[in-house]
XYZ file of C-alpha atoms in Angstrom:
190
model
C 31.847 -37.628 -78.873
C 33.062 -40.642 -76.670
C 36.297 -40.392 -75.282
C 39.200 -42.995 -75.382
C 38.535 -44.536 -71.746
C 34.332 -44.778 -72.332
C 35.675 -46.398 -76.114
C 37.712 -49.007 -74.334
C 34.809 -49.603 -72.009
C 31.887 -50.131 -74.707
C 34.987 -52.182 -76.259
C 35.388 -54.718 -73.229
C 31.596 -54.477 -72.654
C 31.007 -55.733 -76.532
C 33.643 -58.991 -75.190
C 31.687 -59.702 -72.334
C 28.460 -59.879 -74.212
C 29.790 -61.770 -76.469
C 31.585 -64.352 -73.813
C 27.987 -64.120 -71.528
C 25.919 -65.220 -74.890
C 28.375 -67.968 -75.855
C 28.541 -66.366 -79.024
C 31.803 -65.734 -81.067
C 31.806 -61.791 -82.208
C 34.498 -60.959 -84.199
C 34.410 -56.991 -84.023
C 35.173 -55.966 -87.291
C 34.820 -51.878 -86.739
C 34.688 -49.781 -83.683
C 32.395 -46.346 -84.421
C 29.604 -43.756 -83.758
C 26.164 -44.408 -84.996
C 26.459 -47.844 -84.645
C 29.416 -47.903 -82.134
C 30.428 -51.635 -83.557
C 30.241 -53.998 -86.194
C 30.129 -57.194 -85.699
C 30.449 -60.640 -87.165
C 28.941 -63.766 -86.398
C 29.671 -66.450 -88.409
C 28.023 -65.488 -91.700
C 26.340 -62.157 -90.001
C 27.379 -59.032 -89.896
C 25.388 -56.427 -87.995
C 25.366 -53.480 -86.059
C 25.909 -53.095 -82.215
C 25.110 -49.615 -79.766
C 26.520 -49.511 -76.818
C 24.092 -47.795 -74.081
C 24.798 -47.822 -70.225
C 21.731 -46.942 -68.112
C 21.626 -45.691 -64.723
C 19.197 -45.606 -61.927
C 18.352 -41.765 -61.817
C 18.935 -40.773 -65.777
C 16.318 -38.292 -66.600
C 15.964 -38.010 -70.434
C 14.288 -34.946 -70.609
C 17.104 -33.572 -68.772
C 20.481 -35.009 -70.379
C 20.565 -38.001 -68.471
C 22.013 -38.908 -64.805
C 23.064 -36.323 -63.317
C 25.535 -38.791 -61.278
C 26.784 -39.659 -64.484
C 27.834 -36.652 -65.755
C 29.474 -35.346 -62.428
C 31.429 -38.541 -63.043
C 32.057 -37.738 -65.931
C 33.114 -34.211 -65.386
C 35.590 -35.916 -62.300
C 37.138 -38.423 -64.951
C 37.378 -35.221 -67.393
C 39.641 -33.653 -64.881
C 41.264 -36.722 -64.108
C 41.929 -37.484 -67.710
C 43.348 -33.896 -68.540
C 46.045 -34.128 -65.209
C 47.083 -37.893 -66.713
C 47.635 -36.610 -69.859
C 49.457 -33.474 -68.650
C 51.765 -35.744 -65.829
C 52.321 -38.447 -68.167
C 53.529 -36.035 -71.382
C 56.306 -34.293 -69.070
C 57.688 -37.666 -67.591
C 56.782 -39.627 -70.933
C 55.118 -42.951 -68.005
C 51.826 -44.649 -69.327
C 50.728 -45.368 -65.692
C 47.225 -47.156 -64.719
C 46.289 -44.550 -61.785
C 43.201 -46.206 -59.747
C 42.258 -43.143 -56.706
C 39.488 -44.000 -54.277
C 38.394 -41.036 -52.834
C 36.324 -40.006 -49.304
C 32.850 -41.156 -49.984
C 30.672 -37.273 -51.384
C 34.342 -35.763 -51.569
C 32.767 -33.920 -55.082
C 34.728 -32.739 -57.729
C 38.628 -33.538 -57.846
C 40.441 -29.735 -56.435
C 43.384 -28.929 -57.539
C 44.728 -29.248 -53.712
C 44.167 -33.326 -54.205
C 45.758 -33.053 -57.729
C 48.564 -31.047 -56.369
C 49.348 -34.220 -53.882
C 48.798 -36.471 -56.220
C 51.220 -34.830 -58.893
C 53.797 -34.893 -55.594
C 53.233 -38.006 -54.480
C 53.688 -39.798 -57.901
C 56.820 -37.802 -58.299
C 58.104 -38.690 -55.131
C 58.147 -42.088 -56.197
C 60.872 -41.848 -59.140
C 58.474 -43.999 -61.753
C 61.006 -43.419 -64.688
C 63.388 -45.591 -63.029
C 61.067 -48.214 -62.083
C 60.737 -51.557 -64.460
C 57.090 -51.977 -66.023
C 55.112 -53.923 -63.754
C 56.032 -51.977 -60.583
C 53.134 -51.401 -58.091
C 52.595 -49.098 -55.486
C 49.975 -47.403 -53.056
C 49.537 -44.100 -50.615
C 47.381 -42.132 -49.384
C 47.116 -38.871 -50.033
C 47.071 -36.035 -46.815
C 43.137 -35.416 -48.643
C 42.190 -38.869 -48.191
C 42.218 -40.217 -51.235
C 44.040 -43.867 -51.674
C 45.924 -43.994 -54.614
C 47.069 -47.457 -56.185
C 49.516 -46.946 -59.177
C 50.972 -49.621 -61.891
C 53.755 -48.849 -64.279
C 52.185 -50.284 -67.419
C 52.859 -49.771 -71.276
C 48.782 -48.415 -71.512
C 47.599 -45.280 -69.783
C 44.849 -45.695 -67.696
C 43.115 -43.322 -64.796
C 40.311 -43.454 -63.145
C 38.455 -42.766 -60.215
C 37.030 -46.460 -58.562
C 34.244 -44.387 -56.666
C 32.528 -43.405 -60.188
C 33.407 -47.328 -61.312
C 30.638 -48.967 -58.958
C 27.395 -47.957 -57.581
C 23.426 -48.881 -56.747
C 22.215 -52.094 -58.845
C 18.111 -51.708 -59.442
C 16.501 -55.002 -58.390
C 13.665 -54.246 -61.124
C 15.014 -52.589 -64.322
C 12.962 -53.504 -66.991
C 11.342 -49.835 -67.299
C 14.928 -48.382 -67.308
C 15.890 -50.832 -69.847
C 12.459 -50.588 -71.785
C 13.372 -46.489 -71.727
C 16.772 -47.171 -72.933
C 15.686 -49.096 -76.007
C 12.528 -47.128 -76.929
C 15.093 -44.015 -77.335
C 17.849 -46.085 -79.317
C 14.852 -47.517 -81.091
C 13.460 -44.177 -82.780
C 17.414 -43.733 -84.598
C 16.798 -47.545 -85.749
C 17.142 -46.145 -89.444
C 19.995 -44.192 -89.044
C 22.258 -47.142 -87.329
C 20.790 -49.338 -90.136
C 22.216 -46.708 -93.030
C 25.129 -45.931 -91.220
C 25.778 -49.875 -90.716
C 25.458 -50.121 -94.540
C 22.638 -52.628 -93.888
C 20.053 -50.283 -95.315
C 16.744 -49.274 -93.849
């Protein structure tokens, strides 16, 4: 199951690709199994999504840097969701934390539930910015927007291989062998 933030990533990454290839994409759904479809001109196909990173291990579930993130942006997302329902905000929460800090505790939450508090956001017009740092270490950077977003800018950027063709090769080899599947589920047929 994707979530709503890794949605609205394979959403903006679709845009880009589309913008890098000087093609115009006109996304006509946004799914599982393929995760888009698209139109080009006369064309309509299928699109999956796939991120790779430098230490995935398919035998093994994948990165296991990527799912600590992801387990960090699942207790990220759950406090949002939690902070924003009792003081009805949609706030766009970016927290850089102390470089191998681990998993968020509920200590840094706990500061970070004060801290955004202390700032009185329901009075504040849309728009308003604002940073601190927490006691923990972590620098917080906060927008009042109309859309929620939080996340964690540590688990946003990383290590860049200088040769990925066999990561990318792996990638599309596994994607490959459910070919058939996207194809039926595209209605496109096998």
């Amino acid at each position: 199951m994707t979530s709503e933030h890794q949605k609205r990533d394979e959403h903006n990454f679709v845009l880009k690709a589309s913008q890098l290839l000087n093609t115009q994409w006109k996304i006509l759904e946004q799914r599982e199994k393929p995760d888009f479809i698209i139109r080009e001109d006369a064309r309509t196909f299928g699109l999956e999504v796939r991120e790779i990173f430098l230490n995935e291990n398919q035998d093994k579930g994948g990165s296991s840097i990527k799912q600590t993130e992801n387990h960090r942006s699942k207790q990220l997302e759950r406090f949002a969701r939690s902070f924003e329902k009792k003081s009805d905000l949609a706030l766009h929460v970016r927290l850089l934390r102390k470089s191998g800090a681990g998993n968020v505790s509920e200590c840094e939450l706990k500061e970070l539930h004060e801290a955004l508090t202390a700032e009185n956001l329901e009075r504040r017009e849309t728009g308003y910015q604002t940073q601190f740092l927490l006691r923990c270490g972590t620098k917080v950077w906060v927008t009042k927007e109309f859309h929620s977003r939080w996340y964690i800018l540590n688990d946003r950027v990383g290590w860049v291989s200088q040769d990925p063709i066999e990561l990318i090769q792996a990638a599309i080899n596994t994607k490959g062998k459910k070919l058939d599947t996207y194809r039926n589920n595209a209605g496109l047929g096998p």
